[in-house]
């Protein structure tokens, strides 16, 4: 017969047994889906869309009863960031293309991009006929200023810094280096809309910046993006590039007479429906960010007690939008085991299940997963842009190992999306699952 003490000990052992080893999981319900802006959508967005539909004016430049939603969004977004000019576009990828066209990027130029990014960053450089040169990241998971400096050559024309996974890069240090070497600085803020460093919004440090409002982003209209700058010439060029290559007058009519603005347009105009949705989402953005930030920092605080879990270095915690939590472990096997165990505890969304993965599973964010870079694929049959004479002698090196710090961090880290609608109970579950896994697998 069992005595009382043994029974309690057995209960404790069952409670502590990991779900992966047949124990009871912390959660059986999926966590909420991550899409931050979507979680806060309600009748306000519906009304905004209805307003545009009733106006029967879906094109930004003219219509039956034009509401000027896109134009108003541009002013409101520029004001929110504290920049002079904004051009709304139909995607973050489009924004990158427009920004590089505005900057005049082309063959014979190297543009430095970080090892952790999104395929669109490399694609925009390649589509312009220039060569992306990889620089390593550091424990901020963003461009490492030291690696950046090492990879600058006489052919380098600019830097694309990407504020990854919700938190700003060390953009001030990067800005200094850019200025010192007379390079342009493009900030890709797709994953960090609304982030700040010492109160200054990301997107206001470089010469030009891009944003995405695709559905995974902090605010969304399903698809959408924006290019912002304080430089009037860059604005005019971005504006022309996103449209038909020319300026427009106040009435939205094309102005073909400006010899400086006779470019090649790329057709990335935003429509009024999405402009109207974005105006509502922008008003909600502070609340969306505050919610993710609160959840993430409550979890981070609890994880701070676990010495075997390394937390991502955050340049300015106040300015982190909070959309992702990255934790790093001693070696790849431990990271993999922890991730598997957390997922078994129910720290995952269903059915997609991509809200909590090993970073090596994080697809086209990792330079060595971008097959087009590895294989140097081309759009044409003649090997554009790799084979261009202007590009001969430029550094074309993308194989795994090019960025060793990134390689090691990707293998040893896991990334968990922090939904913008987490309840305290759900935060408790995440903390409890980490604690359970920590005690079983990591605590010595
Ligand atoms: C860093 C980064 N840049 C650019 C983009 C491209 O944005 P979009 O999907 O709106 O084209 C994304 C989208 O995921 C991104 O994460």
CSV table of C-alpha atoms and ligand atoms in Angstrom, one decimal:
chain,number,residue,atom,x,y,z
A,1,UNK,CA,0.0,0.0,0.0
A,2,UNK,CA,1.2,3.5,-0.8
A,3,UNK,CA,1.6,6.0,2.0
A,4,UNK,CA,0.4,9.6,1.7
A,5,UNK,CA,3.8,11.0,0.9
A,6,UNK,CA,4.5,8.5,-1.9
A,7,UNK,CA,1.1,9.3,-3.5
A,8,UNK,CA,1.9,13.1,-3.5
A,9,UNK,CA,5.3,12.4,-5.0
A,10,UNK,CA,3.7,10.2,-7.7
A,11,UNK,CA,1.2,12.9,-8.5
A,12,UNK,CA,4.0,15.5,-8.8
A,13,UNK,CA,6.0,13.1,-11.1
A,14,UNK,CA,2.9,12.7,-13.3
A,15,UNK,CA,2.3,16.4,-13.4
A,16,UNK,CA,5.9,17.1,-14.3
A,17,UNK,CA,6.2,14.4,-16.9
A,18,UNK,CA,6.6,16.1,-20.3
A,19,UNK,CA,3.8,15.6,-22.8
A,20,UNK,CA,6.4,14.4,-25.3
A,21,UNK,CA,7.0,11.5,-22.8
A,22,UNK,CA,3.3,10.7,-22.3
A,23,UNK,CA,2.5,13.3,-19.7
A,24,UNK,CA,-0.5,15.6,-19.6
A,25,UNK,CA,0.1,18.6,-22.0
A,26,UNK,CA,-0.2,22.1,-20.5
A,27,UNK,CA,-2.7,23.0,-23.2
A,28,UNK,CA,-5.0,21.1,-25.5
A,29,UNK,CA,-6.6,24.2,-27.1
A,30,UNK,CA,-4.5,25.9,-29.9
A,31,UNK,CA,-3.0,29.3,-29.1
A,32,UNK,CA,-4.6,32.2,-31.0
A,33,UNK,CA,-3.3,32.7,-34.6
A,34,UNK,CA,-0.6,35.3,-34.7
A,35,UNK,CA,-1.8,37.8,-37.4
A,36,UNK,CA,-1.6,40.9,-35.1
A,37,UNK,CA,-3.7,43.4,-37.1
A,38,UNK,CA,-6.4,40.8,-37.9
A,39,UNK,CA,-7.0,40.0,-34.2
A,40,UNK,CA,-8.1,43.6,-33.7
A,41,UNK,CA,-10.3,43.9,-36.8
A,42,UNK,CA,-14.0,44.7,-36.2
A,43,UNK,CA,-16.8,46.8,-37.5
A,44,UNK,CA,-14.6,49.8,-38.0
A,45,UNK,CA,-12.8,48.2,-40.9
A,46,UNK,CA,-16.1,46.9,-42.3
A,47,UNK,CA,-17.5,50.5,-42.2
A,48,UNK,CA,-14.4,51.9,-43.9
A,49,UNK,CA,-14.7,49.4,-46.7
A,50,UNK,CA,-18.4,50.1,-47.0
A,51,UNK,CA,-17.7,53.8,-47.2
A,52,UNK,CA,-15.4,53.2,-50.2
A,53,UNK,CA,-17.8,50.8,-51.9
A,54,UNK,CA,-20.7,53.2,-51.5
A,55,UNK,CA,-18.5,55.9,-53.1
A,56,UNK,CA,-17.9,53.6,-56.1
A,57,UNK,CA,-14.4,55.2,-56.3
A,58,UNK,CA,-11.8,52.5,-55.8
A,59,UNK,CA,-9.0,54.1,-57.7
A,60,UNK,CA,-6.8,56.5,-55.8
A,61,UNK,CA,-6.5,59.3,-58.4
A,62,UNK,CA,-10.1,59.8,-59.5
A,63,UNK,CA,-13.6,58.4,-59.3
A,64,UNK,CA,-17.3,59.0,-59.1
A,65,UNK,CA,-17.0,60.4,-55.5
A,66,UNK,CA,-13.3,60.1,-54.5
A,67,UNK,CA,-12.8,59.7,-50.8
A,68,UNK,CA,-9.0,60.2,-51.0
A,69,UNK,CA,-8.4,57.3,-48.6
A,70,UNK,CA,-4.9,56.4,-49.9
A,71,UNK,CA,-3.8,60.0,-49.9
A,72,UNK,CA,-5.1,60.6,-46.4
A,73,UNK,CA,-3.5,57.4,-45.2
A,74,UNK,CA,-0.1,58.6,-46.6
A,75,UNK,CA,-0.4,61.8,-44.6
A,76,UNK,CA,-1.5,60.0,-41.5
A,77,UNK,CA,1.3,57.4,-41.7
A,78,UNK,CA,4.0,60.0,-42.4
A,79,UNK,CA,2.7,62.0,-39.4
A,80,UNK,CA,2.7,58.9,-37.2
A,81,UNK,CA,6.3,58.1,-38.1
A,82,UNK,CA,7.5,61.7,-38.1
A,83,UNK,CA,8.7,61.8,-41.8
A,84,UNK,CA,7.9,64.3,-44.6
A,85,UNK,CA,6.7,61.9,-47.3
A,86,UNK,CA,5.0,58.6,-47.8
A,87,UNK,CA,4.0,56.7,-50.9
A,88,UNK,CA,1.5,53.8,-50.2
A,89,UNK,CA,2.1,50.8,-52.4
A,90,UNK,CA,0.5,47.4,-52.9
A,91,UNK,CA,3.1,45.3,-51.1
A,92,UNK,CA,6.3,45.3,-49.0
A,93,UNK,CA,8.1,43.7,-51.9
A,94,UNK,CA,6.8,46.5,-54.2
A,95,UNK,CA,8.0,49.0,-51.6
A,96,UNK,CA,11.5,47.6,-51.8
A,97,UNK,CA,11.5,47.7,-55.6
A,98,UNK,CA,10.2,51.3,-55.6
A,99,UNK,CA,12.8,52.4,-53.0
A,100,UNK,CA,15.7,50.9,-54.9
A,101,UNK,CA,14.5,52.5,-58.1
A,102,UNK,CA,14.2,55.8,-56.3
A,103,UNK,CA,17.8,55.4,-55.1
A,104,UNK,CA,18.9,54.5,-58.7
A,105,UNK,CA,20.4,51.1,-57.9
A,106,UNK,CA,21.6,49.1,-60.8
A,107,UNK,CA,24.4,46.9,-62.3
A,108,UNK,CA,27.9,47.3,-61.0
A,109,UNK,CA,26.8,48.0,-57.5
A,110,UNK,CA,26.9,45.9,-54.3
A,111,UNK,CA,24.1,46.3,-51.8
A,112,UNK,CA,24.7,44.8,-48.3
A,113,UNK,CA,21.9,42.8,-46.9
A,114,UNK,CA,21.7,40.8,-43.6
A,115,UNK,CA,21.8,37.0,-43.4
A,116,UNK,CA,18.4,37.1,-41.6
A,117,UNK,CA,15.9,38.9,-43.8
A,118,UNK,CA,13.1,37.9,-46.2
A,119,UNK,CA,13.6,36.8,-49.8
A,120,UNK,CA,12.0,40.0,-51.1
A,121,UNK,CA,15.1,41.9,-49.9
A,122,UNK,CA,17.5,39.9,-52.0
A,123,UNK,CA,15.0,39.7,-54.9
A,124,UNK,CA,14.7,43.5,-55.1
A,125,UNK,CA,18.4,44.0,-55.4
A,126,UNK,CA,18.7,41.2,-58.0
A,127,UNK,CA,15.8,42.5,-60.0
A,128,UNK,CA,17.6,45.9,-60.2
A,129,UNK,CA,20.6,44.2,-61.7
A,130,UNK,CA,22.8,44.8,-58.6
A,131,UNK,CA,24.5,42.2,-56.4
A,132,UNK,CA,23.4,41.5,-52.9
A,133,UNK,CA,26.3,41.0,-50.5
A,134,UNK,CA,25.6,39.2,-47.3
A,135,UNK,CA,26.6,40.5,-43.9
A,136,UNK,CA,26.3,38.6,-40.6
A,137,UNK,CA,23.9,39.2,-37.8
A,138,UNK,CA,24.6,39.4,-34.1
A,139,UNK,CA,22.6,38.5,-31.0
A,140,UNK,CA,20.0,41.2,-31.9
A,141,UNK,CA,19.2,38.8,-34.9
A,142,UNK,CA,19.7,41.9,-37.1
A,143,UNK,CA,22.6,43.2,-39.1
A,144,UNK,CA,25.8,43.2,-37.1
A,145,UNK,CA,27.6,46.6,-37.5
A,146,UNK,CA,31.0,45.0,-37.3
A,147,UNK,CA,30.3,42.5,-40.0
A,148,UNK,CA,28.7,45.2,-42.1
A,149,UNK,CA,31.9,47.3,-41.9
A,150,UNK,CA,34.0,44.3,-42.9
A,151,UNK,CA,31.9,43.6,-46.0
A,152,UNK,CA,32.0,47.1,-47.4
A,153,UNK,CA,34.0,47.3,-50.7
A,154,UNK,CA,34.7,50.0,-53.3
A,155,UNK,CA,31.6,48.7,-55.2
A,156,UNK,CA,29.3,49.0,-52.2
A,157,UNK,CA,26.6,51.6,-52.9
A,158,UNK,CA,24.2,51.0,-50.0
A,159,UNK,CA,22.9,49.0,-47.0
A,160,UNK,CA,19.5,47.4,-46.4
A,161,UNK,CA,19.0,47.0,-42.7
A,162,UNK,CA,16.0,44.8,-41.8
A,163,UNK,CA,14.3,45.2,-38.5
A,164,UNK,CA,13.5,41.6,-38.0
A,165,UNK,CA,10.9,39.7,-36.0
A,166,UNK,CA,9.3,42.7,-34.4
A,167,UNK,CA,12.4,44.4,-32.8
A,168,UNK,CA,14.6,47.2,-34.2
A,169,UNK,CA,18.1,46.6,-35.4
A,170,UNK,CA,21.0,48.6,-34.0
A,171,UNK,CA,20.3,51.1,-36.6
A,172,UNK,CA,22.1,54.1,-35.1
A,173,UNK,CA,25.5,52.3,-35.3
A,174,UNK,CA,24.6,51.2,-38.8
A,175,UNK,CA,23.6,54.7,-39.8
A,176,UNK,CA,27.0,56.0,-38.6
A,177,UNK,CA,28.8,53.5,-40.7
A,178,UNK,CA,26.7,54.3,-43.7
A,179,UNK,CA,27.4,58.0,-43.4
A,180,UNK,CA,31.1,57.4,-42.9
A,181,UNK,CA,31.3,55.4,-46.1
A,182,UNK,CA,28.8,57.6,-48.0
A,183,UNK,CA,26.4,54.7,-48.6
A,184,UNK,CA,22.6,54.9,-48.8
A,185,UNK,CA,20.7,53.3,-45.9
A,186,UNK,CA,17.4,51.7,-46.7
A,187,UNK,CA,15.4,50.5,-43.6
A,188,UNK,CA,13.1,47.5,-44.2
A,189,UNK,CA,10.5,47.9,-41.5
A,190,UNK,CA,8.1,45.2,-42.8
A,191,UNK,CA,8.3,43.2,-39.6
A,192,UNK,CA,8.6,46.1,-37.2
A,193,UNK,CA,5.9,48.6,-38.1
A,194,UNK,CA,5.6,51.0,-35.1
A,195,UNK,CA,8.9,50.0,-33.5
A,196,UNK,CA,11.1,52.7,-31.9
A,197,UNK,CA,14.6,53.3,-30.6
A,198,UNK,CA,14.7,55.8,-27.8
A,199,UNK,CA,11.3,57.1,-28.9
A,200,UNK,CA,12.3,57.5,-32.6
A,201,UNK,CA,10.3,55.4,-35.0
A,202,UNK,CA,12.1,52.8,-37.2
A,203,UNK,CA,11.8,54.1,-40.8
A,204,UNK,CA,13.1,57.5,-39.9
A,205,UNK,CA,16.9,56.7,-39.5
A,206,UNK,CA,17.9,55.9,-43.1
A,207,UNK,CA,17.5,57.8,-46.4
A,208,UNK,CA,14.4,55.8,-47.3
A,209,UNK,CA,12.3,53.1,-45.6
A,210,UNK,CA,9.8,50.4,-46.6
A,211,UNK,CA,6.9,48.8,-44.8
A,212,UNK,CA,4.6,45.9,-45.5
A,213,UNK,CA,0.9,45.5,-44.5
A,214,UNK,CA,0.6,41.9,-45.6
A,215,UNK,CA,-1.5,39.8,-43.2
A,216,UNK,CA,1.3,38.7,-40.9
A,217,UNK,CA,2.3,42.2,-40.1
A,218,UNK,CA,1.6,44.5,-37.1
A,219,UNK,CA,-1.1,46.3,-39.1
A,220,UNK,CA,-2.7,44.9,-42.3
A,221,UNK,CA,-5.0,45.3,-45.2
A,222,UNK,CA,-4.2,41.8,-46.4
A,223,UNK,CA,-1.7,43.1,-48.9
A,224,UNK,CA,-0.1,46.6,-48.9
A,225,UNK,CA,3.0,48.5,-48.2
A,226,UNK,CA,4.6,52.0,-48.0
A,227,UNK,CA,7.8,53.8,-48.9
A,228,UNK,CA,8.7,56.8,-46.7
A,229,UNK,CA,11.5,59.4,-46.8
A,230,UNK,CA,12.4,62.9,-45.8
A,231,UNK,CA,14.2,63.5,-49.1
A,232,UNK,CA,12.0,65.3,-51.6
A,233,UNK,CA,13.9,64.0,-54.7
A,234,UNK,CA,13.7,60.4,-53.5
A,235,UNK,CA,10.0,60.9,-52.8
A,236,UNK,CA,9.4,62.2,-56.3
A,237,UNK,CA,11.3,59.3,-57.8
A,238,UNK,CA,9.5,56.7,-55.6
A,239,UNK,CA,6.2,58.3,-56.4
A,240,UNK,CA,6.8,58.1,-60.2
A,241,UNK,CA,8.3,54.5,-59.9
A,242,UNK,CA,5.3,53.1,-58.0
A,243,UNK,CA,3.0,54.4,-60.7
A,244,UNK,CA,3.7,54.9,-64.4
A,245,UNK,CA,7.1,56.5,-64.1
A,246,UNK,CA,5.8,60.2,-64.2
A,247,UNK,CA,4.6,62.8,-61.8
A,248,UNK,CA,0.9,63.6,-61.3
A,249,UNK,CA,-0.8,66.9,-60.7
A,250,UNK,CA,-3.2,67.7,-57.8
A,251,UNK,CA,-6.1,66.3,-59.9
A,252,UNK,CA,-4.3,63.0,-60.3
A,253,UNK,CA,-3.6,63.7,-64.0
A,254,UNK,CA,-0.2,62.6,-65.3
A,255,UNK,CA,2.4,65.3,-65.8
A,256,UNK,CA,4.6,64.2,-68.6
A,257,UNK,CA,6.6,67.4,-68.9
A,258,UNK,CA,9.2,67.0,-66.0
A,259,UNK,CA,12.4,65.7,-67.7
A,260,UNK,CA,13.7,64.4,-64.4
A,261,UNK,CA,10.7,62.3,-63.8
A,262,UNK,CA,10.5,60.2,-67.0
A,263,UNK,CA,11.2,56.8,-65.3
A,264,UNK,CA,9.8,53.3,-65.8
A,265,UNK,CA,6.8,52.7,-63.6
A,266,UNK,CA,6.2,49.4,-61.8
A,267,UNK,CA,2.5,49.5,-61.2
A,268,UNK,CA,2.4,49.2,-57.4
A,269,UNK,CA,-0.4,51.7,-56.8
A,270,UNK,CA,-2.6,51.0,-53.7
A,271,UNK,CA,-6.4,51.0,-54.1
A,272,UNK,CA,-8.9,53.0,-52.0
A,273,UNK,CA,-10.4,49.9,-50.2
A,274,UNK,CA,-7.1,49.0,-48.7
A,275,UNK,CA,-6.2,52.7,-48.0
A,276,UNK,CA,-9.4,52.9,-45.9
A,277,UNK,CA,-8.6,49.7,-44.0
A,278,UNK,CA,-5.1,50.9,-43.3
A,279,UNK,CA,-6.4,54.2,-41.8
A,280,UNK,CA,-8.4,52.2,-39.3
A,281,UNK,CA,-5.5,49.8,-38.6
A,282,UNK,CA,-3.1,52.7,-38.1
A,283,UNK,CA,-5.3,54.1,-35.3
A,284,UNK,CA,-5.3,50.7,-33.7
A,285,UNK,CA,-1.6,50.1,-34.1
A,286,UNK,CA,-0.5,51.4,-30.6
A,287,UNK,CA,-3.0,49.1,-28.9
A,288,UNK,CA,-2.0,46.1,-31.0
A,289,UNK,CA,1.7,46.7,-30.2
A,290,UNK,CA,1.0,47.4,-26.5
A,291,UNK,CA,-0.8,44.1,-26.3
A,292,UNK,CA,2.0,42.0,-27.9
A,293,UNK,CA,4.7,43.9,-25.9
A,294,UNK,CA,2.9,43.3,-22.6
A,295,UNK,CA,2.6,39.6,-23.3
A,296,UNK,CA,6.2,39.2,-24.5
A,297,UNK,CA,7.8,41.0,-21.7
A,298,UNK,CA,5.8,39.1,-19.1
A,299,UNK,CA,7.0,35.9,-20.6
A,300,UNK,CA,10.6,37.2,-21.0
A,301,UNK,CA,10.7,38.2,-17.4
A,302,UNK,CA,9.7,34.7,-16.3
A,303,UNK,CA,12.3,33.1,-18.7
A,304,UNK,CA,14.9,35.4,-17.2
A,305,UNK,CA,15.1,33.0,-14.2
A,306,UNK,CA,16.2,30.1,-16.5
A,307,UNK,CA,19.9,30.3,-16.9
A,308,UNK,CA,20.1,27.8,-19.8
A,309,UNK,CA,17.8,29.9,-22.0
A,310,UNK,CA,19.4,32.8,-23.7
A,311,UNK,CA,17.0,35.6,-24.7
A,312,UNK,CA,17.5,37.6,-27.9
A,313,UNK,CA,19.3,40.9,-27.3
A,314,UNK,CA,16.8,43.8,-27.7
A,315,UNK,CA,18.4,47.2,-28.6
A,316,UNK,CA,15.7,49.1,-26.8
A,317,UNK,CA,13.0,47.0,-25.1
A,318,UNK,CA,10.6,49.9,-24.9
A,319,UNK,CA,10.6,50.1,-28.7
A,320,UNK,CA,10.2,46.4,-29.4
A,321,UNK,CA,6.8,45.7,-31.0
A,322,UNK,CA,6.7,42.3,-29.3
A,323,UNK,CA,5.5,40.2,-32.2
A,324,UNK,CA,8.1,37.4,-31.7
A,325,UNK,CA,10.0,35.8,-28.9
A,326,UNK,CA,13.3,34.2,-29.8
A,327,UNK,CA,15.2,32.0,-27.4
A,328,UNK,CA,18.6,30.4,-27.9
A,329,UNK,CA,20.1,27.2,-26.5
A,330,UNK,CA,23.6,25.7,-26.0
A,331,UNK,CA,23.5,23.5,-29.1
A,332,UNK,CA,21.2,22.5,-32.0
A,333,UNK,CA,20.1,19.2,-30.3
A,334,UNK,CA,18.9,21.0,-27.2
A,335,UNK,CA,17.0,23.6,-29.2
A,336,UNK,CA,15.3,20.9,-31.3
A,337,UNK,CA,14.3,18.9,-28.2
A,338,UNK,CA,13.0,22.0,-26.4
A,339,UNK,CA,10.9,23.0,-29.5
A,340,UNK,CA,9.5,19.5,-29.8
A,341,UNK,CA,8.7,19.4,-26.1
A,342,UNK,CA,7.0,22.9,-26.1
A,343,UNK,CA,4.9,22.0,-29.1
A,344,UNK,CA,3.8,18.8,-27.5
A,345,UNK,CA,2.8,20.9,-24.4
A,346,UNK,CA,0.4,22.7,-26.8
A,347,UNK,CA,2.5,25.8,-27.4
A,348,UNK,CA,1.6,26.0,-31.0
A,349,UNK,CA,-1.3,27.1,-33.3
A,350,UNK,CA,-3.3,24.6,-35.3
A,351,UNK,CA,-3.5,23.6,-38.1
A,352,UNK,CA,-0.6,25.7,-39.5
A,353,UNK,CA,1.7,25.1,-36.5
A,354,UNK,CA,4.3,27.6,-37.7
A,355,UNK,CA,3.9,29.8,-34.7
A,356,UNK,CA,6.6,28.0,-32.8
A,357,UNK,CA,9.4,26.5,-34.8
A,358,UNK,CA,13.2,25.9,-34.8
A,359,UNK,CA,14.7,28.8,-36.7
A,360,UNK,CA,16.1,26.5,-39.3
A,361,UNK,CA,12.5,25.8,-40.3
A,362,UNK,CA,11.8,29.5,-40.8
A,363,UNK,CA,12.0,29.2,-44.6
A,364,UNK,CA,12.9,32.1,-46.8
A,365,UNK,CA,14.0,34.3,-44.0
A,366,UNK,CA,17.4,32.5,-43.9
A,367,UNK,CA,19.9,33.3,-46.7
A,368,UNK,CA,20.9,29.7,-47.3
A,369,UNK,CA,17.2,28.7,-47.8
A,370,UNK,CA,16.9,31.1,-50.8
A,371,UNK,CA,17.5,28.8,-53.7
A,372,UNK,CA,17.7,31.6,-56.2
A,373,UNK,CA,20.8,32.9,-54.3
A,374,UNK,CA,22.4,29.5,-53.9
A,375,UNK,CA,21.9,28.7,-57.6
A,376,UNK,CA,22.2,32.2,-58.9
A,377,UNK,CA,19.1,31.8,-60.9
A,378,UNK,CA,18.2,34.4,-63.6
A,379,UNK,CA,15.1,35.9,-65.1
A,380,UNK,CA,16.5,35.8,-68.6
A,381,UNK,CA,18.5,33.2,-70.5
A,382,UNK,CA,21.7,35.1,-70.4
A,383,UNK,CA,22.3,35.0,-66.7
A,384,UNK,CA,21.0,38.5,-65.6
A,385,UNK,CA,22.3,40.0,-63.4
A,386,UNK,CA,25.2,37.7,-62.4
A,387,UNK,CA,26.7,37.5,-65.9
A,388,UNK,CA,26.6,41.3,-66.6
A,389,UNK,CA,30.0,42.7,-67.5
A,390,UNK,CA,29.3,45.5,-64.9
A,391,UNK,CA,29.0,42.9,-62.2
A,392,UNK,CA,32.1,40.9,-63.0
A,393,UNK,CA,34.5,40.9,-60.1
A,394,UNK,CA,31.7,41.6,-57.6
A,395,UNK,CA,31.4,39.3,-54.6
A,396,UNK,CA,28.9,36.6,-55.3
A,397,UNK,CA,29.0,34.3,-52.4
A,398,UNK,CA,26.0,32.9,-50.7
A,399,UNK,CA,26.7,29.3,-49.6
A,400,UNK,CA,26.0,28.2,-46.0
A,401,UNK,CA,29.0,29.3,-44.0
A,402,UNK,CA,29.1,32.8,-45.5
A,403,UNK,CA,27.6,34.1,-42.2
A,404,UNK,CA,28.7,31.8,-39.4
A,405,UNK,CA,27.1,33.7,-36.5
A,406,UNK,CA,23.8,33.5,-38.3
A,407,UNK,CA,24.3,29.8,-39.1
A,408,UNK,CA,24.9,29.0,-35.4
A,409,UNK,CA,22.1,31.2,-34.1
A,410,UNK,CA,19.6,29.7,-36.6
A,411,UNK,CA,20.5,26.1,-35.5
A,412,UNK,CA,20.3,26.9,-31.8
A,413,UNK,CA,17.2,29.1,-31.6
A,414,UNK,CA,13.5,28.8,-31.7
A,415,UNK,CA,11.0,31.5,-32.7
A,416,UNK,CA,7.5,31.8,-31.1
A,417,UNK,CA,4.9,34.2,-32.5
A,418,UNK,CA,3.3,36.4,-29.8
A,419,UNK,CA,-0.3,36.9,-30.8
A,420,UNK,CA,-1.9,40.3,-30.2
A,421,UNK,CA,-4.8,38.8,-28.3
A,422,UNK,CA,-3.1,36.6,-25.7
A,423,UNK,CA,-5.0,36.4,-22.4
A,424,UNK,CA,-3.2,36.2,-19.1
A,425,UNK,CA,-4.2,32.6,-18.9
A,426,UNK,CA,-2.5,31.8,-22.2
A,427,UNK,CA,0.6,33.7,-21.1
A,428,UNK,CA,0.6,31.6,-17.9
A,429,UNK,CA,0.4,28.5,-20.1
A,430,UNK,CA,3.4,29.5,-22.2
A,431,UNK,CA,5.4,30.3,-19.1
A,432,UNK,CA,4.3,27.1,-17.4
A,433,UNK,CA,5.3,25.0,-20.5
A,434,UNK,CA,8.7,26.6,-20.7
A,435,UNK,CA,9.2,26.0,-16.9
A,436,UNK,CA,8.1,22.3,-17.3
A,437,UNK,CA,10.4,21.8,-20.3
A,438,UNK,CA,13.3,23.7,-18.5
A,439,UNK,CA,13.1,21.6,-15.4
A,440,UNK,CA,12.9,18.3,-17.4
A,441,UNK,CA,15.5,19.0,-20.0
A,442,UNK,CA,17.8,21.9,-19.1
A,443,UNK,CA,18.1,22.3,-15.4
A,444,UNK,CA,21.2,20.5,-14.1
B,1,LIG,C1,11.5,41.8,-43.9
B,1,LIG,C2,10.4,41.8,-45.0
B,1,LIG,N1,10.6,42.5,-46.1
B,1,LIG,C3,9.7,42.5,-47.1
B,1,LIG,C4,8.6,41.8,-47.0
B,1,LIG,C5,7.7,41.7,-48.2
B,1,LIG,O1,6.4,42.2,-47.9
B,1,LIG,P1,5.1,41.7,-48.8
B,1,LIG,O2,4.8,40.3,-48.3
B,1,LIG,O3,4.1,42.7,-48.4
B,1,LIG,O4,5.5,41.8,-50.2
B,1,LIG,C6,8.3,41.0,-45.9
B,1,LIG,C7,7.1,40.1,-45.9
B,1,LIG,O5,7.0,39.1,-45.2
B,1,LIG,C8,9.3,40.9,-44.9
B,1,LIG,O6,9.2,40.2,-43.8
